[in-house]
Every structure is written in C-alpha cells, then in structure tokens.
C-alpha cells in the first residue's frame, strides 16, 4: 500500500485506487492528480491499495481484496491483512474508491446506502447512474468502512478509464471542500438502482451477453449465453455489471430501478 497526502493535519477525506491489481485506472488517476497537485483547503489522503497485484497485473494474489473486508492483521492471506490495514487508514474518512469493469465504458457510482451525504456527492460527480448495494456486498470495503463511494471508471486497462478516474477525483475533491473549485452542475437527473441477485454463469468455452447495462430487460428476453445455453429473464430487471468475461462464475447482477436523483 502506498500512501500520499496533500495538506497538513489528519485527513477526513481519502481517495483509494487499485484495490484490484488489474484495474490500473485508480493508481493512474491518483498519479495524474498528484503530478499536478491542486491547492487544498483541507488535507486529503491518497492510497494506492494493492501494489503487489498491480505489479503482477492480477486482480489479487491470495484473495479478492474487495471481498476481504473488514480484514485480519494475522491472516495468511496477503489481501486479508491488507484489508485490515486499509480499513484502519480510512477510519473516520469520507472515501472515494476507484474501480473499473469489463461491462460499461462510462462512469457509475456504487454506495452501500444512499444517505444524504452520498446523495450530495453523487449528484455532483460525472456519473451516469447510482447503484445501491445494501444487502449484497459481503466483504466489500463499501460495507465495512463508513462513508465509501465507489466509482466504476470505465473499461479495465483503458486510457479512458484512467482519464475518467482523474476527472472524478478532482470532482470529489471539490465536492468535499478539499479544493475550492466549484463542482460541476448536473443537467440531467440520475437514475438510482438497487442491486439484486447475481446472474449465474455455467462453465463453458464461449460466453455472450445480449442486453445493455442499466437498460430495462422484459421478462422472457434472452440475457446471455454460455455456449449453446441461453439465460432468459425470469422477471423484468435492469442489468448491472453484466459482461461476458468479467467474472468467473456470474455474468453480472440484476437490479431494480428505485428512483431518480435530481
Ligand atoms: Zn475493482
């Protein structure tokens, strides 16, 4: 874990990148911001989380870090020890954690619960949607550290994801009063989804998905295929984090649209 700080004092705002080693956008976004550091009104901490997995270009080395919270300093798993160290660094901080996917090229936010604080933050970031994960996030940082906003910045390893990460960090620093910049004003309202069940993926050679993330899928429509076996929507839903090859044993998740943020 690499920790950098801007400003003096104990930070109550933090930015975390590269919890997953195959998602360099977080590290790259943090490095871009630190290369041209803004003037700060209050201190902020930057954490590049899983340096060894980044080095190996692997999601993780022992266990998925974002399934290893709250962590354990005595664990045999490297990531479980790291989770405990990160959780202790983030105590009492409002946190932006940067991720990327194989499912969506724009940015969207994930929160445990859309509290008034998270609503205020989401409404001034350049995200296309907000996903509430409450009840579906065991072991994730978002469930165990207070006040975490995760942003999916785009496709894993893409230059766009790194640029988006730098942009959303600057917006988050403005929104939390770390910088004096005015946060951008949103012109359209923001759809809010509640994450539902995983969509299981059978072992196969080839996978395909037929629907677009955040777009409604009617009951009975084909959702995805594992070789010749097609998965059909048993009820209407909105897909989230859905991709052919993003996860080992699930295509992604169902979600319900639960409201709009102005
Ligand atoms: Zn990730």
Short mmCIF file of C-alpha atoms and ligand atoms in Angstrom, two decimals:
data_model
loop_
_atom_site.label_atom_id
_atom_site.label_comp_id
_atom_site.label_asym_id
_atom_site.label_seq_id
_atom_site.Cartn_x
_atom_site.Cartn_y
_atom_site.Cartn_z
CA UNK A 1 0.00 0.00 0.00
CA UNK A 2 1.34 3.42 -0.94
CA UNK A 3 0.00 6.46 0.93
CA UNK A 4 0.37 10.07 -0.16
CA UNK A 5 -1.09 13.18 1.43
CA UNK A 6 -1.84 16.73 0.32
CA UNK A 7 -2.26 19.37 3.03
CA UNK A 8 -1.36 19.32 6.73
CA UNK A 9 -3.23 17.63 9.56
CA UNK A 10 -5.26 14.45 9.88
CA UNK A 11 -7.29 13.86 6.68
CA UNK A 12 -11.04 13.22 6.85
CA UNK A 13 -11.18 12.70 3.10
CA UNK A 14 -9.46 9.86 1.23
CA UNK A 15 -9.13 8.54 -2.32
CA UNK A 16 -8.35 4.85 -2.84
CA UNK A 17 -7.22 3.34 -6.15
CA UNK A 18 -6.39 -0.12 -7.45
CA UNK A 19 -8.00 -2.28 -4.79
CA UNK A 20 -7.89 -4.70 -7.75
CA UNK A 21 -4.48 -5.15 -9.36
CA UNK A 22 -5.89 -5.49 -12.88
CA UNK A 23 -7.59 -2.08 -12.59
CA UNK A 24 -4.73 0.42 -13.01
CA UNK A 25 -7.07 3.40 -13.56
CA UNK A 26 -7.18 4.17 -9.82
CA UNK A 27 -3.40 4.35 -9.49
CA UNK A 28 -3.10 6.27 -12.77
CA UNK A 29 -5.83 8.76 -11.82
CA UNK A 30 -4.20 9.39 -8.42
CA UNK A 31 -0.78 9.82 -10.03
CA UNK A 32 -2.21 12.26 -12.60
CA UNK A 33 -3.74 14.38 -9.84
CA UNK A 34 -0.56 14.26 -7.71
CA UNK A 35 1.57 15.20 -10.73
CA UNK A 36 -0.33 18.49 -10.93
CA UNK A 37 -1.41 18.87 -7.30
CA UNK A 38 -4.28 21.27 -6.58
CA UNK A 39 -4.17 23.85 -3.77
CA UNK A 40 -6.02 22.29 -0.82
CA UNK A 41 -8.20 23.86 1.87
CA UNK A 42 -8.20 20.69 3.99
CA UNK A 43 -5.95 17.61 4.00
CA UNK A 44 -6.63 14.55 1.84
CA UNK A 45 -5.05 11.11 1.78
CA UNK A 46 -4.43 9.03 -1.36
CA UNK A 47 -3.97 5.26 -1.13
CA UNK A 48 -2.75 3.02 -3.95
CA UNK A 49 -4.01 -0.18 -2.41
CA UNK A 50 -2.80 -3.44 -3.93
CA UNK A 51 0.66 -2.66 -5.30
CA UNK A 52 1.81 -6.30 -5.49
CA UNK A 53 -1.26 -7.31 -7.53
CA UNK A 54 -0.79 -4.24 -9.76
CA UNK A 55 2.80 -5.33 -10.35
CA UNK A 56 1.55 -8.80 -11.32
CA UNK A 57 -1.41 -7.35 -13.32
CA UNK A 58 -3.68 -9.75 -11.41
CA UNK A 59 -6.99 -8.93 -9.72
CA UNK A 60 -5.48 -10.28 -6.48
CA UNK A 61 -2.70 -12.58 -5.27
CA UNK A 62 -4.34 -14.59 -2.42
CA UNK A 63 -7.96 -13.44 -2.01
CA UNK A 64 -10.08 -10.75 -3.69
CA UNK A 65 -9.29 -7.64 -1.61
CA UNK A 66 -12.79 -6.30 -2.13
CA UNK A 67 -14.23 -9.48 -0.57
CA UNK A 68 -11.70 -9.48 2.29
CA UNK A 69 -13.00 -6.63 4.48
CA UNK A 70 -13.00 -5.97 7.39
CA UNK A 71 -9.75 -7.92 7.16
CA UNK A 72 -7.48 -9.54 9.75
CA UNK A 73 -3.92 -8.46 10.56
CA UNK A 74 -2.95 -12.08 11.37
CA UNK A 75 -4.41 -13.75 8.28
CA UNK A 76 -2.32 -15.91 5.96
CA UNK A 77 -3.91 -14.11 3.02
CA UNK A 78 -1.98 -11.07 1.87
CA UNK A 79 -5.18 -9.25 0.89
CA UNK A 80 -6.95 -10.04 4.18
CA UNK A 81 -4.04 -8.42 6.06
CA UNK A 82 -4.08 -5.51 3.61
CA UNK A 83 -7.85 -5.02 4.11
CA UNK A 84 -7.31 -4.57 7.85
CA UNK A 85 -4.52 -2.04 7.23
CA UNK A 86 -6.61 -0.11 4.70
CA UNK A 87 -9.70 -0.10 6.95
CA UNK A 88 -7.63 1.39 9.76
CA UNK A 89 -6.22 4.10 7.42
CA UNK A 90 -9.77 5.02 6.36
CA UNK A 91 -11.39 5.27 9.77
CA UNK A 92 -13.45 8.50 10.02
CA UNK A 93 -12.80 9.39 6.36
CA UNK A 94 -15.22 10.10 3.52
CA UNK A 95 -13.78 7.82 0.85
CA UNK A 96 -13.79 7.68 -2.94
CA UNK A 97 -12.68 4.24 -4.17
CA UNK A 98 -11.91 3.84 -7.88
CA UNK A 99 -12.63 0.69 -9.86
CA UNK A 100 -13.13 -0.36 -13.49
CA UNK A 101 -15.11 -3.11 -15.23
CA UNK A 102 -15.45 -5.17 -18.38
CA UNK A 103 -19.09 -4.13 -18.63
CA UNK A 104 -19.53 -0.38 -19.13
CA UNK A 105 -17.50 2.42 -20.72
CA UNK A 106 -18.95 5.35 -18.74
CA UNK A 107 -18.80 6.08 -15.01
CA UNK A 108 -21.30 4.97 -12.39
CA UNK A 109 -21.32 5.08 -8.60
CA UNK A 110 -21.92 2.34 -6.02
CA UNK A 111 -22.94 3.09 -2.44
CA UNK A 112 -23.92 0.82 0.42
CA UNK A 113 -26.88 3.07 1.16
CA UNK A 114 -27.85 6.35 -0.46
CA UNK A 115 -27.53 8.53 2.65
CA UNK A 116 -27.93 12.33 2.35
CA UNK A 117 -24.10 12.63 2.31
CA UNK A 118 -23.83 10.12 -0.56
CA UNK A 119 -26.73 11.80 -2.42
CA UNK A 120 -24.93 15.15 -2.24
CA UNK A 121 -21.69 13.61 -3.52
CA UNK A 122 -23.27 11.54 -6.32
CA UNK A 123 -25.27 14.49 -7.59
CA UNK A 124 -22.10 16.49 -8.40
CA UNK A 125 -19.97 13.72 -9.93
CA UNK A 126 -19.90 12.92 -13.67
CA UNK A 127 -21.58 9.54 -13.23
CA UNK A 128 -24.41 8.06 -15.31
CA UNK A 129 -26.13 6.12 -12.52
CA UNK A 130 -26.01 5.24 -8.82
CA UNK A 131 -26.25 1.64 -7.60
CA UNK A 132 -27.16 0.93 -4.00
CA UNK A 133 -25.60 -2.39 -2.96
CA UNK A 134 -27.10 -2.74 0.53
CA UNK A 135 -27.57 -6.41 1.42
CA UNK A 136 -25.39 -7.65 -1.46
CA UNK A 137 -21.88 -6.65 -0.50
CA UNK A 138 -20.31 -9.04 1.99
CA UNK A 139 -16.58 -8.50 2.40
CA UNK A 140 -16.54 -5.30 0.38
CA UNK A 141 -14.94 -2.13 1.63
CA UNK A 142 -18.20 -0.34 0.93
CA UNK A 143 -19.97 -2.46 3.56
CA UNK A 144 -17.42 -2.18 6.36
CA UNK A 145 -15.90 1.31 6.11
CA UNK A 146 -18.33 4.18 6.79
CA UNK A 147 -18.94 6.71 4.02
CA UNK A 148 -17.48 4.98 0.97
CA UNK A 149 -18.44 5.92 -2.55
CA UNK A 150 -17.14 3.55 -5.23
CA UNK A 151 -16.91 4.75 -8.82
CA UNK A 152 -16.53 2.40 -11.77
CA UNK A 153 -14.45 4.50 -14.19
CA UNK A 154 -14.78 2.57 -17.47
CA UNK A 155 -13.19 -0.43 -19.16
CA UNK A 156 -10.34 -2.14 -17.32
CA UNK A 157 -6.95 -1.05 -18.61
CA UNK A 158 -8.32 1.63 -20.97
CA UNK A 159 -6.89 5.13 -21.29
CA UNK A 160 -10.44 6.48 -20.93
CA UNK A 161 -10.83 4.81 -17.52
CA UNK A 162 -7.61 6.46 -16.29
CA UNK A 163 -8.77 9.88 -17.57
CA UNK A 164 -12.20 9.38 -16.02
CA UNK A 165 -10.56 8.44 -12.71
CA UNK A 166 -8.51 11.66 -12.65
CA UNK A 167 -11.64 13.67 -13.51
CA UNK A 168 -13.82 12.10 -10.82
CA UNK A 169 -11.05 12.53 -8.21
CA UNK A 170 -10.94 16.28 -8.97
CA UNK A 171 -14.75 16.48 -8.77
CA UNK A 172 -14.76 14.58 -5.47
CA UNK A 173 -12.08 16.89 -4.01
CA UNK A 174 -14.25 19.89 -4.97
CA UNK A 175 -17.42 18.25 -3.59
CA UNK A 176 -15.78 17.52 -0.22
CA UNK A 177 -14.30 21.02 0.11
CA UNK A 178 -10.71 19.78 -0.21
CA UNK A 179 -10.29 22.18 -3.11
CA UNK A 180 -12.07 25.49 -3.62
CA UNK A 181 -13.17 24.53 -7.16
CA UNK A 182 -16.92 24.55 -7.82
CA UNK A 183 -18.28 21.09 -8.54
CA UNK A 184 -19.90 20.72 -11.99
CA UNK A 185 -23.66 21.24 -12.13
CA UNK A 186 -25.63 18.28 -13.41
CA UNK A 187 -28.11 18.95 -16.23
CA UNK A 188 -29.93 15.62 -16.20
CA UNK A 189 -31.25 13.62 -13.26
CA UNK A 190 -29.51 10.47 -12.19
CA UNK A 191 -31.19 7.03 -12.10
CA UNK A 192 -30.79 5.06 -8.85
CA UNK A 193 -30.79 1.25 -8.78
CA UNK A 194 -30.86 -1.34 -6.00
CA UNK A 195 -28.50 -4.25 -6.71
CA UNK A 196 -30.24 -7.63 -6.71
CA UNK A 197 -29.17 -11.19 -7.34
CA UNK A 198 -26.12 -12.45 -9.24
CA UNK A 199 -26.83 -13.96 -12.67
CA UNK A 200 -25.02 -17.33 -12.55
CA UNK A 201 -22.73 -18.38 -15.39
CA UNK A 202 -22.24 -22.07 -16.20
CA UNK A 203 -18.80 -23.40 -17.17
CA UNK A 204 -18.43 -23.06 -20.95
CA UNK A 205 -15.94 -22.15 -23.67
CA UNK A 206 -17.77 -19.14 -25.04
CA UNK A 207 -19.96 -16.51 -23.42
CA UNK A 208 -22.16 -13.82 -24.89
CA UNK A 209 -24.42 -11.10 -23.45
CA UNK A 210 -27.45 -9.74 -25.30
CA UNK A 211 -28.58 -6.82 -23.13
CA UNK A 212 -27.13 -3.44 -22.15
CA UNK A 213 -26.31 -2.39 -18.60
CA UNK A 214 -28.91 -0.11 -16.94
CA UNK A 215 -31.43 -0.67 -19.81
CA UNK A 216 -34.69 -2.44 -18.90
CA UNK A 217 -34.95 -6.14 -19.81
CA UNK A 218 -38.51 -7.51 -20.17
CA UNK A 219 -39.48 -10.92 -18.79
CA UNK A 220 -38.70 -13.73 -21.23
CA UNK A 221 -35.96 -11.91 -23.14
CA UNK A 222 -32.61 -13.65 -23.68
CA UNK A 223 -29.99 -12.14 -21.35
CA UNK A 224 -26.79 -14.08 -22.01
CA UNK A 225 -25.47 -17.39 -23.29
CA UNK A 226 -22.89 -19.92 -22.11
CA UNK A 227 -22.02 -21.91 -25.29
CA UNK A 228 -25.45 -23.00 -26.60
CA UNK A 229 -27.31 -22.49 -23.32
CA UNK A 230 -29.29 -19.24 -23.17
CA UNK A 231 -30.17 -17.47 -19.91
CA UNK A 232 -33.66 -15.94 -20.11
CA UNK A 233 -35.05 -13.16 -17.87
CA UNK A 234 -37.43 -14.79 -15.37
CA UNK A 235 -38.79 -11.36 -14.47
CA UNK A 236 -38.16 -7.83 -15.70
CA UNK A 237 -34.94 -6.21 -14.41
CA UNK A 238 -32.10 -3.81 -15.18
CA UNK A 239 -28.69 -5.46 -15.65
CA UNK A 240 -25.72 -4.06 -13.72
CA UNK A 241 -22.04 -5.05 -14.08
CA UNK A 242 -23.08 -7.53 -16.78
CA UNK A 243 -20.36 -8.79 -19.13
CA UNK A 244 -19.38 -11.96 -20.96
CA UNK A 245 -15.97 -12.45 -19.34
CA UNK A 246 -15.76 -10.01 -16.39
CA UNK A 247 -16.35 -12.56 -13.63
CA UNK A 248 -15.56 -16.25 -13.32
CA UNK A 249 -18.95 -17.64 -12.29
CA UNK A 250 -21.51 -14.85 -12.75
CA UNK A 251 -22.42 -12.74 -15.77
CA UNK A 252 -23.31 -9.82 -13.53
CA UNK A 253 -26.29 -8.78 -11.43
CA UNK A 254 -29.96 -7.97 -11.66
CA UNK A 255 -31.07 -4.60 -10.32
CA UNK A 256 -34.29 -2.66 -9.80
CA UNK A 257 -34.65 0.97 -10.63
CA UNK A 258 -35.74 2.60 -7.38
CA UNK A 259 -35.72 6.33 -8.15
CA UNK A 260 -34.05 9.39 -9.61
CA UNK A 261 -31.61 11.91 -8.12
CA UNK A 262 -32.06 15.49 -9.36
ZN1 LIG B 1 -12.49 -3.41 -8.93
#
